[in-house]
Coordinates of C-alpha atoms in Angstrom, one line a residue:
Chain A
X1 CA 0.0 0.2 0.0
X2 CA 1.4 3.3 -0.8
X3 CA 1.1 6.8 1.4
X4 CA -1.9 9.0 -0.4
X5 CA -0.5 11.9 -1.5
X6 CA -2.0 15.3 -0.4
X7 CA 0.0 17.9 -1.3
X8 CA 1.1 18.0 -5.0
X9 CA 4.3 16.4 -4.4
X10 CA 8.1 17.0 -3.5
X11 CA 9.1 19.2 -6.0
X12 CA 13.3 18.4 -7.5
X13 CA 14.3 21.6 -7.0
X14 CA 15.7 23.1 -10.1
X15 CA 12.1 22.9 -12.8
X16 CA 12.5 20.9 -16.4
X17 CA 13.9 24.4 -18.2
X18 CA 16.4 24.6 -15.9
X19 CA 17.5 21.1 -16.3
X20 CA 17.6 21.5 -20.0
X21 CA 20.2 24.3 -20.3
X22 CA 22.4 22.3 -17.8
X23 CA 22.2 19.5 -19.8
X24 CA 22.0 20.6 -23.3
X25 CA 23.9 24.3 -22.7
X26 CA 23.7 26.9 -25.4
X27 CA 26.9 29.1 -26.8
X28 CA 29.2 27.4 -24.7
X29 CA 33.1 28.1 -24.5
X30 CA 35.0 30.2 -25.5
X31 CA 35.5 33.5 -28.6
X32 CA 39.5 34.1 -29.7
X33 CA 39.7 37.5 -30.0
X34 CA 36.5 38.6 -28.5
X35 CA 36.1 41.7 -28.4
X36 CA 34.9 42.1 -24.6
X37 CA 35.3 39.6 -21.8
X38 CA 34.3 39.3 -18.2
X39 CA 35.2 36.8 -15.4
X40 CA 33.4 36.7 -12.7
X41 CA 33.5 34.2 -9.6
X42 CA 35.9 32.6 -8.1
X43 CA 36.1 28.6 -6.8
X44 CA 35.6 29.8 -3.2
X45 CA 32.2 30.3 -3.9
X46 CA 32.0 27.1 -6.0
X47 CA 31.4 28.8 -9.2
X48 CA 33.2 31.0 -11.9
X49 CA 31.8 32.5 -15.8
X50 CA 33.7 33.6 -18.2
X51 CA 31.7 35.5 -20.7
X52 CA 32.8 37.1 -24.0
X53 CA 31.4 38.9 -26.8
X54 CA 31.4 40.0 -30.4
X55 CA 29.8 43.6 -31.2
X56 CA 29.1 44.4 -34.5
X57 CA 31.3 48.2 -34.4
X58 CA 29.0 50.2 -36.2
X59 CA 25.5 49.1 -34.8
X60 CA 26.8 47.9 -31.4
X61 CA 24.3 44.7 -31.6
X62 CA 26.1 41.8 -29.9
X63 CA 26.3 39.8 -33.1
X64 CA 28.1 36.2 -31.0
X65 CA 28.2 35.4 -27.3
X66 CA 29.7 32.6 -25.4
X67 CA 30.1 31.3 -22.1
X68 CA 32.5 29.3 -20.3
X69 CA 31.5 28.1 -16.3
X70 CA 32.8 26.0 -13.7
X71 CA 30.1 25.8 -10.8
X72 CA 26.8 24.5 -10.3
X73 CA 23.5 23.2 -12.9
X74 CA 21.9 27.1 -11.7
X75 CA 24.8 28.5 -13.0
X76 CA 25.4 27.0 -16.4
X77 CA 21.5 27.2 -17.1
X78 CA 22.3 30.7 -16.1
X79 CA 25.1 31.0 -18.7
X80 CA 23.1 29.0 -21.1
X81 CA 19.9 31.8 -21.0
X82 CA 21.7 35.2 -20.3
X83 CA 23.6 34.1 -23.7
X84 CA 20.7 33.6 -25.5
X85 CA 18.7 36.9 -24.4
X86 CA 21.9 38.3 -25.2
X87 CA 22.6 37.7 -28.9
X88 CA 21.1 40.4 -31.3
X89 CA 20.9 43.5 -28.5
X90 CA 22.2 46.4 -28.6
X91 CA 24.9 46.8 -25.4
X92 CA 22.6 49.1 -23.6
X93 CA 19.8 46.7 -24.3
X94 CA 21.9 44.1 -23.1
X95 CA 22.9 45.6 -20.2
X96 CA 19.7 45.7 -18.9
X97 CA 18.9 42.0 -18.7
X98 CA 18.7 41.1 -15.5
X99 CA 19.3 38.1 -13.3
X100 CA 15.2 37.8 -12.9
X101 CA 14.9 38.1 -16.2
X102 CA 16.3 34.7 -16.4
X103 CA 14.9 33.2 -13.4
X104 CA 11.7 33.5 -15.2
X105 CA 12.9 32.7 -18.3
X106 CA 14.2 29.7 -16.2
X107 CA 11.0 28.6 -14.9
X108 CA 12.4 30.2 -11.5
X109 CA 15.6 28.8 -9.3
X110 CA 15.4 27.8 -6.1
X111 CA 16.1 31.6 -3.9
X112 CA 19.3 29.6 -2.4
X113 CA 21.4 29.5 -5.8
X114 CA 20.8 32.8 -6.7
X115 CA 24.9 34.0 -5.2
X116 CA 25.4 30.9 -8.0
X117 CA 23.0 32.4 -11.0
X118 CA 23.4 36.4 -10.4
X119 CA 27.6 35.6 -11.6
X120 CA 26.0 35.0 -15.3
X121 CA 24.4 38.5 -15.5
X122 CA 27.3 40.3 -13.8
X123 CA 30.3 38.5 -16.4
X124 CA 27.9 39.5 -19.5
X125 CA 27.8 43.5 -18.1
X126 CA 31.4 43.2 -17.2
X127 CA 32.0 41.5 -21.1
X128 CA 30.6 44.9 -21.6
X129 CA 32.3 47.4 -19.7
X130 CA 35.4 45.8 -21.1
X131 CA 34.2 46.1 -24.3
X132 CA 33.3 50.1 -23.6
X133 CA 36.7 50.6 -21.9
X134 CA 38.3 49.5 -24.9
X135 CA 36.7 51.5 -27.6
X136 CA 37.1 54.4 -26.0
X137 CA 32.7 54.5 -25.1
X138 CA 33.3 55.4 -21.2
X139 CA 32.2 58.8 -21.1
X140 CA 33.7 59.7 -18.2
X141 CA 37.5 59.3 -17.8
X142 CA 38.5 58.4 -14.4
X143 CA 42.8 59.1 -14.3
X144 CA 44.5 55.7 -13.7
X145 CA 44.8 56.0 -9.6
X146 CA 46.8 53.3 -7.4
X147 CA 43.1 53.3 -6.1
X148 CA 42.0 52.5 -9.3
X149 CA 44.1 49.3 -9.4
X150 CA 43.7 48.0 -6.0
X151 CA 39.6 49.0 -6.8
X152 CA 40.1 46.8 -10.3
X153 CA 42.1 44.0 -8.8
X154 CA 39.3 43.2 -6.9
X155 CA 38.1 41.1 -9.2
X156 CA 40.8 38.9 -9.6
X157 CA 40.5 35.7 -7.7
X158 CA 43.6 34.2 -6.0
X159 CA 42.6 30.7 -6.8
X160 CA 44.6 29.2 -3.8
X161 CA 42.2 30.4 -1.5
X162 CA 39.6 31.6 -3.4
X163 CA 39.5 34.9 -2.9
X164 CA 40.9 38.1 -4.6
X165 CA 44.0 39.3 -4.4
X166 CA 43.9 42.1 -2.5
X167 CA 42.2 40.9 0.1
X168 CA 44.5 37.8 0.3
X169 CA 47.9 40.4 0.1
X170 CA 49.0 38.5 -2.4
X171 CA 49.8 41.9 -4.2
X172 CA 53.0 43.8 -2.1
X173 CA 53.1 46.8 -4.1
X174 CA 51.1 48.5 -7.1
X175 CA 52.8 51.7 -9.0
X176 CA 51.4 53.8 -11.9
X177 CA 54.1 56.1 -14.1
X178 CA 53.8 57.4 -17.5
X179 CA 50.9 55.2 -18.3
X180 CA 53.4 52.3 -16.9
X181 CA 51.0 50.2 -14.4
X182 CA 53.9 48.0 -12.0
X183 CA 52.0 45.3 -10.0
X184 CA 54.3 43.4 -7.7
X185 CA 52.6 39.8 -6.4
X186 CA 54.3 37.7 -3.9
X187 CA 54.7 34.7 -5.5
X188 CA 57.5 32.9 -7.3
X189 CA 57.1 32.7 -11.2
X190 CA 57.1 29.3 -11.7
X191 CA 54.1 29.0 -9.1
X192 CA 51.1 27.0 -10.6
X193 CA 48.8 29.3 -10.6
X194 CA 51.2 32.5 -11.8
X195 CA 50.8 32.5 -15.1
X196 CA 47.0 32.6 -15.0
X197 CA 47.1 35.2 -12.0
X198 CA 49.1 37.2 -14.4
X199 CA 46.5 37.2 -17.4
X200 CA 43.8 38.2 -15.8
X201 CA 45.3 40.9 -14.2
X202 CA 46.9 41.9 -17.5
X203 CA 43.3 41.0 -18.7
X204 CA 41.9 43.8 -15.6
X205 CA 43.9 46.9 -16.3
X206 CA 45.3 47.1 -20.0
X207 CA 41.8 47.9 -20.7
X208 CA 42.0 51.2 -19.2
X209 CA 42.2 54.3 -21.2
X210 CA 45.3 56.0 -20.2
X211 CA 46.8 52.4 -19.7
X212 CA 50.2 51.7 -22.1
X213 CA 51.7 48.9 -20.5
X214 CA 51.2 46.8 -17.5
X215 CA 54.0 44.6 -15.3
X216 CA 53.2 42.0 -13.6
X217 CA 56.7 41.6 -11.7
X218 CA 57.0 38.4 -9.4
X219 CA 58.6 37.9 -6.2
X220 CA 61.0 34.8 -7.5
Chain B
X1 CA 19.6 3.4 -9.9
X2 CA 23.0 2.7 -9.5
X3 CA 23.4 3.4 -5.5
X4 CA 26.7 4.4 -4.8
X5 CA 26.1 6.7 -1.5
X6 CA 25.6 3.8 1.4
X7 CA 28.0 6.3 3.2
X8 CA 24.3 8.1 3.5
X9 CA 21.9 5.3 4.1
X10 CA 22.2 1.7 2.9
X11 CA 19.2 0.0 1.6
X12 CA 17.4 -2.6 4.3
X13 CA 18.4 -6.5 4.0
X14 CA 15.9 -8.2 3.4
X15 CA 16.7 -10.3 6.1
X16 CA 16.4 -7.7 8.7
X17 CA 13.8 -6.8 8.0
X18 CA 11.6 -10.3 8.3
X19 CA 14.5 -10.4 11.7
X20 CA 11.8 -7.2 13.3
X21 CA 8.7 -8.1 11.7
X22 CA 8.1 -10.2 14.7
X23 CA 8.4 -7.4 17.1
X24 CA 5.7 -4.7 15.4
X25 CA 2.9 -7.5 15.0
X26 CA 3.2 -10.0 17.4
X27 CA 6.0 -8.9 20.2
X28 CA 4.9 -5.5 20.6
X29 CA 4.8 -4.8 23.9
X30 CA 7.4 -2.7 25.3
X31 CA 9.8 -4.0 27.5
X32 CA 9.3 -2.2 30.6
X33 CA 5.9 -4.1 31.0
X34 CA 8.1 -7.1 32.0
X35 CA 6.9 -7.7 35.3
X36 CA 3.0 -7.1 33.7
X37 CA 2.3 -9.7 31.0
X38 CA 4.5 -12.5 29.1
X39 CA 4.6 -10.4 26.1
X40 CA 6.9 -8.2 27.5
X41 CA 9.1 -10.7 28.7
X42 CA 9.3 -11.6 25.2
X43 CA 9.9 -8.2 24.0
X44 CA 12.4 -7.7 26.9
X45 CA 14.2 -10.7 25.6
X46 CA 14.5 -9.7 21.8
X47 CA 15.4 -6.2 23.4
X48 CA 18.3 -8.3 25.0
X49 CA 19.4 -10.2 22.8
X50 CA 20.1 -8.0 20.4
X51 CA 22.1 -5.5 23.0
X52 CA 24.1 -9.2 23.2
X53 CA 25.2 -9.2 19.3
X54 CA 26.2 -5.6 19.6
X55 CA 28.6 -6.2 22.6
X56 CA 30.2 -9.1 21.3
X57 CA 30.6 -7.7 18.2
X58 CA 32.1 -5.2 19.7
X59 CA 34.2 -7.1 22.4
X60 CA 32.0 -5.4 24.9
X61 CA 29.8 -6.4 27.6
X62 CA 25.8 -5.8 26.8
X63 CA 25.8 -3.8 29.7
X64 CA 28.0 -1.4 28.4
X65 CA 25.2 -0.9 25.3
X66 CA 22.8 1.6 25.1
X67 CA 20.9 2.4 22.5
X68 CA 19.5 5.1 20.8
X69 CA 18.2 6.8 17.6
X70 CA 21.2 7.0 15.8
X71 CA 25.3 7.8 15.6
X72 CA 23.7 11.7 16.2
X73 CA 22.0 10.8 19.0
X74 CA 24.9 8.5 20.5
X75 CA 27.7 10.8 19.8
X76 CA 25.4 14.0 21.4
X77 CA 24.9 11.8 24.4
X78 CA 28.2 11.0 24.6
X79 CA 29.9 14.5 24.1
X80 CA 27.0 16.0 26.6
X81 CA 27.2 13.3 29.1
X82 CA 30.6 13.2 29.9
X83 CA 30.8 17.0 29.5
X84 CA 28.4 17.2 32.9
X85 CA 29.4 14.8 34.0
X86 CA 32.9 16.2 34.9
X87 CA 32.4 20.0 34.6
X88 CA 32.5 20.3 38.2
X89 CA 34.6 17.6 39.1
X90 CA 37.5 17.8 36.6
X91 CA 37.7 20.2 34.5
X92 CA 35.9 21.9 30.8
X93 CA 38.7 21.2 28.2
X94 CA 37.4 18.8 25.3
X95 CA 39.2 17.7 22.3
X96 CA 38.2 17.3 19.2
X97 CA 39.2 16.4 15.5
X98 CA 38.5 19.2 12.9
X99 CA 37.8 17.0 10.5
X100 CA 35.1 15.1 12.7
X101 CA 31.2 14.4 11.4
X102 CA 29.2 17.8 11.9
X103 CA 27.2 15.4 15.4
X104 CA 30.7 15.5 17.2
X105 CA 31.1 19.0 15.5
X106 CA 28.2 20.7 16.3
X107 CA 27.7 19.0 20.0
X108 CA 31.3 20.6 20.6
X109 CA 30.4 23.4 19.6
X110 CA 27.1 23.6 21.8
X111 CA 29.8 23.4 24.4
X112 CA 31.9 25.9 23.6
X113 CA 28.8 28.2 23.9
X114 CA 28.0 26.7 27.3
X115 CA 31.3 27.6 28.0
X116 CA 33.9 24.7 27.5
X117 CA 37.2 24.9 26.4
X118 CA 37.2 23.1 22.8
X119 CA 40.8 22.5 20.8
X120 CA 40.1 21.2 17.1
X121 CA 42.7 19.1 16.2
X122 CA 44.5 19.7 12.9
X123 CA 45.2 16.7 10.8
X124 CA 47.2 15.7 8.0
X125 CA 46.8 16.2 4.4
X126 CA 45.5 12.1 4.3
X127 CA 43.4 13.1 7.1
X128 CA 45.3 11.8 10.1
X129 CA 44.7 13.6 13.2
X130 CA 48.8 14.8 14.6
X131 CA 49.5 12.7 17.5
X132 CA 51.8 14.8 18.7
X133 CA 50.0 17.9 19.2
X134 CA 47.4 15.5 20.2
X135 CA 49.5 15.1 23.2
X136 CA 50.7 19.0 23.9
X137 CA 47.3 19.6 23.8
X138 CA 45.7 17.8 26.2
X139 CA 45.9 19.2 29.5
X140 CA 45.1 18.3 33.6
X141 CA 41.3 20.6 32.2
X142 CA 40.9 18.1 29.9
X143 CA 38.0 16.5 30.0
X144 CA 37.7 14.4 26.1
X145 CA 39.0 13.2 23.5
X146 CA 36.7 12.5 20.6
X147 CA 38.4 11.1 17.4
X148 CA 36.6 9.3 15.0
X149 CA 37.5 6.3 13.9
X150 CA 37.3 6.5 10.8
X151 CA 36.0 9.9 8.4
X152 CA 32.5 9.6 6.5
X153 CA 33.7 11.7 4.2
X154 CA 37.9 10.6 3.1
X155 CA 37.5 7.1 4.3
X156 CA 41.2 7.7 6.1
X157 CA 41.1 4.9 8.9
X158 CA 43.0 6.8 12.3
X159 CA 45.2 5.0 14.4
X160 CA 43.0 4.3 16.6
X161 CA 45.5 2.5 19.0
X162 CA 47.8 4.9 19.3
X163 CA 45.2 7.8 20.2
X164 CA 44.0 5.6 22.5
X165 CA 47.0 5.2 24.8
X166 CA 47.4 9.0 24.5
X167 CA 44.9 8.9 26.5
X168 CA 45.4 6.0 28.8
X169 CA 48.3 7.3 29.7
X170 CA 47.4 11.2 29.9
X171 CA 43.9 9.5 31.7
X172 CA 41.5 11.4 29.6
X173 CA 38.4 9.5 28.3
X174 CA 38.4 8.5 24.8
X175 CA 35.4 8.4 22.0
X176 CA 34.9 7.3 18.9
X177 CA 32.6 8.2 16.4
X178 CA 32.1 4.1 14.9
X179 CA 29.6 5.4 12.3
X180 CA 31.5 4.3 8.9
X181 CA 33.7 1.7 10.4
X182 CA 32.0 -0.4 13.2
X183 CA 32.0 -3.6 11.2
X184 CA 33.4 -2.5 8.2
X185 CA 37.2 -2.8 10.1
X186 CA 38.4 -4.1 13.2
X187 CA 37.3 -2.4 17.0
X188 CA 37.7 -4.5 20.0
X189 CA 36.6 -2.7 23.1
X190 CA 38.3 -5.1 25.0
X191 CA 41.8 -4.6 23.0
X192 CA 42.1 -1.0 23.0
X193 CA 40.9 1.6 25.6
X194 CA 38.3 3.2 24.4
X195 CA 35.0 4.5 26.1
X196 CA 32.5 5.6 24.6
X197 CA 31.7 4.9 20.6
X198 CA 29.9 6.0 18.2
X199 CA 27.5 3.6 16.1
X200 CA 24.8 3.8 13.5
X201 CA 22.7 0.7 12.2
X202 CA 21.7 2.7 8.6
X203 CA 25.2 2.3 7.3
X204 CA 25.2 -1.9 7.8
X205 CA 21.9 -2.6 5.9
X206 CA 19.9 -2.5 9.2
X207 CA 17.0 0.3 9.8
X208 CA 17.2 3.8 10.0
X209 CA 16.3 5.3 13.5
X210 CA 17.9 3.2 15.6
X211 CA 21.9 3.5 16.8
X212 CA 24.4 2.6 20.0
X213 CA 26.6 3.8 21.9
X214 CA 29.1 2.0 23.6
X215 CA 29.8 3.0 27.4
X216 CA 32.9 1.5 28.7
X217 CA 32.2 -0.3 32.5
X218 CA 32.7 3.3 35.3
X219 CA 32.6 5.9 32.1
X220 CA 31.2 9.3 34.3
X221 CA 28.2 10.1 32.5
X222 CA 24.8 11.6 33.0
X223 CA 21.1 11.3 30.9
X224 CA 21.3 14.6 28.2
X225 CA 17.5 13.5 27.7
X226 CA 14.7 12.9 30.9
X227 CA 11.7 10.7 31.1
X228 CA 11.8 7.5 31.7
X229 CA 13.9 5.4 33.3
X230 CA 15.4 3.0 30.0
X231 CA 18.0 2.1 29.0
X232 CA 20.1 1.8 32.0
X233 CA 18.6 4.9 33.2
X234 CA 20.5 6.6 30.9
X235 CA 18.3 7.0 27.0
X236 CA 14.7 8.1 28.2
X237 CA 12.0 6.9 25.7
X238 CA 10.4 4.0 24.9
X239 CA 12.0 1.1 23.3
X240 CA 12.9 1.2 19.5
X241 CA 13.2 -2.9 20.4
X242 CA 12.2 -4.3 16.5
X243 CA 14.7 -1.3 15.7
X244 CA 17.6 -3.1 18.2
X245 CA 16.8 -6.5 16.3
X246 CA 17.6 -5.3 13.2
X247 CA 20.5 -3.6 14.5
X248 CA 21.8 -6.8 15.5
X249 CA 20.4 -9.4 13.1
X250 CA 22.8 -6.4 10.7
X251 CA 25.7 -6.6 12.1
X252 CA 25.8 -10.4 12.2
X253 CA 25.0 -10.6 8.7
X254 CA 28.3 -8.1 7.8
X255 CA 31.3 -10.5 6.9
X256 CA 34.4 -10.6 6.0
X257 CA 34.4 -11.5 2.9
X258 CA 32.0 -8.9 1.9
X259 CA 34.3 -6.6 3.5
X260 CA 37.0 -7.8 1.0
X261 CA 34.1 -7.4 -1.6
X262 CA 33.2 -4.1 -1.4
X263 CA 37.3 -2.7 -1.2
X264 CA 38.0 -4.5 -4.5
X265 CA 35.4 -2.1 -6.0
X266 CA 37.0 0.7 -3.9
X267 CA 40.0 -0.2 -5.3
X268 CA 38.5 -0.9 -8.4
X269 CA 37.5 2.9 -8.3
X270 CA 40.9 5.1 -7.6
X271 CA 43.1 2.6 -9.6
X272 CA 40.7 3.5 -12.8
X273 CA 40.5 7.0 -12.3
X274 CA 43.4 8.2 -11.2
X275 CA 44.5 6.2 -14.5
X276 CA 42.2 6.8 -16.6
X277 CA 40.4 10.6 -15.7
X278 CA 43.7 13.6 -16.2
X279 CA 44.0 15.1 -12.9
X280 CA 42.4 13.8 -10.5
X281 CA 43.4 12.9 -6.9
X282 CA 42.9 11.1 -3.9
X283 CA 41.3 12.1 -1.2
X284 CA 41.8 10.5 2.6
X285 CA 44.6 7.4 3.1
X286 CA 45.3 5.3 0.4
X287 CA 46.6 2.3 2.5
X288 CA 44.4 3.2 5.5
X289 CA 41.5 3.8 4.7
X290 CA 37.8 2.2 4.7
X291 CA 36.7 -0.5 2.7
X292 CA 33.4 1.0 1.1
X293 CA 35.0 4.5 0.4
X294 CA 37.0 6.0 -2.5
X295 CA 36.9 9.7 -2.6
X296 CA 38.2 11.8 -5.4
X297 CA 39.0 15.5 -7.0
X298 CA 38.0 16.1 -10.2
X299 CA 39.8 19.0 -11.0
X300 CA 38.4 21.9 -12.7
X301 CA 34.8 20.5 -12.3
X302 CA 32.2 21.5 -10.1
X303 CA 30.6 19.0 -8.0
X304 CA 26.5 19.4 -7.9
X305 CA 27.3 19.7 -12.0
X306 CA 28.5 16.2 -11.5
X307 CA 26.5 14.9 -9.2
X308 CA 23.7 15.6 -11.7
X309 CA 25.1 15.3 -14.2
X310 CA 25.0 11.1 -13.1
X311 CA 21.9 11.3 -11.4
X312 CA 21.0 11.6 -15.0
X313 CA 22.8 8.6 -16.4
X314 CA 21.5 6.7 -13.0
X315 CA 24.3 7.1 -10.3
X316 CA 23.9 8.6 -7.1
X317 CA 27.2 10.0 -5.6
X318 CA 28.3 12.2 -4.1
X319 CA 30.0 15.3 -3.6
X320 CA 31.4 18.0 -0.8
X321 CA 30.7 20.8 -3.3
X322 CA 29.5 23.5 -1.8
X323 CA 26.5 23.7 -3.7
X324 CA 25.4 20.0 -3.1
X325 CA 25.0 21.2 0.9
X326 CA 21.9 23.3 1.7
X327 CA 24.7 25.9 3.8
X328 CA 26.6 26.7 1.2
X329 CA 29.8 25.5 3.0
X330 CA 32.4 23.5 0.8
X331 CA 34.1 19.9 3.0
X332 CA 35.2 21.1 5.7
X333 CA 37.0 17.9 5.4
X334 CA 38.6 19.0 2.4
X335 CA 39.2 22.0 3.8
X336 CA 40.8 20.5 6.3
X337 CA 43.1 18.1 5.1
X338 CA 44.7 21.2 3.6
X339 CA 42.3 21.4 0.4
X340 CA 41.4 24.4 -1.3
X341 CA 37.8 25.6 -2.4
X342 CA 38.5 23.7 -5.3
X343 CA 39.6 20.8 -4.8
X344 CA 36.6 20.4 -2.1
X345 CA 33.8 21.2 -5.5
X346 CA 35.2 18.9 -7.5
X347 CA 35.8 16.0 -4.6
X348 CA 33.1 13.5 -5.6
X349 CA 31.7 10.5 -3.0
X350 CA 32.3 6.6 -4.0
X351 CA 30.6 4.2 -1.5
X352 CA 29.7 1.2 -1.9
X353 CA 27.4 -1.3 -0.2
X354 CA 26.1 -4.5 -0.2
X355 CA 24.1 -4.5 -3.4
X356 CA 27.0 -3.1 -5.1
X357 CA 29.0 -5.5 -8.3
X358 CA 32.1 -4.3 -9.3
X359 CA 30.1 -3.3 -12.9
X360 CA 28.9 -0.3 -10.7
X361 CA 32.4 0.3 -10.1
X362 CA 33.3 -0.1 -13.9
X363 CA 29.7 1.8 -14.9
X364 CA 30.6 4.3 -12.5
X365 CA 34.7 5.8 -13.8
X366 CA 32.6 4.8 -17.5
X367 CA 30.3 7.8 -16.9
X368 CA 32.4 10.0 -14.6
X369 CA 34.8 10.1 -17.7
X370 CA 32.9 11.3 -19.9
X371 CA 30.8 13.8 -17.8
X372 CA 34.3 15.0 -16.9
X373 CA 36.0 15.7 -20.2
X374 CA 32.6 17.6 -20.9
X375 CA 31.8 19.5 -18.3
X376 CA 36.5 20.2 -18.2
X377 CA 35.2 21.5 -21.8
X378 CA 33.0 24.0 -20.6
X379 CA 35.3 25.5 -17.9
X380 CA 37.3 27.9 -17.4
X381 CA 39.5 26.8 -15.0
X382 CA 40.5 23.8 -17.0
X383 CA 43.9 23.7 -19.2
X384 CA 43.1 22.5 -22.9

């Protein structure tokens, strides 16, 4: 004898649509020579998303968008749906895409997973910002100072801890002089994460309007 | 579904169910009715025979076994019971290992809030408690050391002999959580001076809702739950006699041959994963581990995604990823052995049971190999 069901039953925390996007995510991968790139999250919070965009220079329409994810089902599904939503939109339209929209599109996301899925939206916005900076579309040009660099580097993760490289005191020194930013990282050059950190630092600072060169120096 | 999460819970053995049945339908009296009517005597006989069965599996005396609702209650009883019994007489210091399961870990944290001092002992990269640190940590104020027999996630089996010798020499009580090792690894309290042992039936194809705490004779302990006078006046509440009978039957059914089979499946998963899938790390000790446990980190992929893909292919496995847990915290065990967040997130635990066969181990690794490759394809962390 089975226990009679009084309620509609306990549901799987993910909707069928989330599972479908998780199973077969759209727009997955990397765009080589992308016009804009955004990387959000860290292994510490369990999720990380990279978003790449190709933009038509005249119309500012996102022609192609792809994402990579190190994350849970909620994260992958949101990356998939966000890139679907962004494709064909202008940068200004794409900037307005919200997590709520993505969540609705997916038939709802478990509230506890909000932080995992919001990263895809942040990743898209970061990619757009990156494009705008590289193409001089940022109207207010703030001069690059040590503080600006520090703020930017808060988005570079220290894979050893999963927290950013500023919070984890991985940065020993920052200097900005005549368009050259010099960042001293407290890691040996042959450390397994050194190349990834270097690439990320150059990525985050190189696009600043008044920066001509980024020197990343390791301590040994 | 190929179930490889036997550390969470095992399928009840039908022979266990058959043994329990009469205590639901025929001999359903409570044991405290022994002076009233004969069904009470029969019920008590079932309970006491079971007690004897559990005791003999551990080398203890029957009166040293107290039935509980499971390992959580057993560990609560051990830690709170001893702490409350000794706080005025000896001191308020307790030592536990950093990688204990939640019943011990969170009970210790509760005691900490109540004014007890708790030392969370470090473990090495394989999960072994640092014995030199243990020696140094014990003071005149120390009333109890609680170090698990084996770890719930990474399977590492502690050197309980060395730990118990230190505790005996320093005259400190020792509790061990043997939830995952009882009947799977040798443990005999006749040979080892362990004062309290936590056990549970749900990990060895017994029923849920029944466990036991072995309390060696003369161990100072007070009850932490008020009510009737059952279980030597240490555990109030109507006795779960069908559960106790089921537990004792489950203990009897575990054989050395079965443990060897489990170890063979464990070894197959570990060896195939390490040799066939790139960038995999074994978590825990290779040599001194539970026969039923394989825990591996598949780098650059996230555990919840792995378990979900495994589920879609018909496998139940577990992970130490934060996304898998409602607390959204990565496994304290992997972090405790020095693993970073990425290692914890990508850890996958395969635990075998009586109903698994070698084909299950092979099929799981075949599936893992494909899933990991697919997830690495889309991972920004993976080297491509």
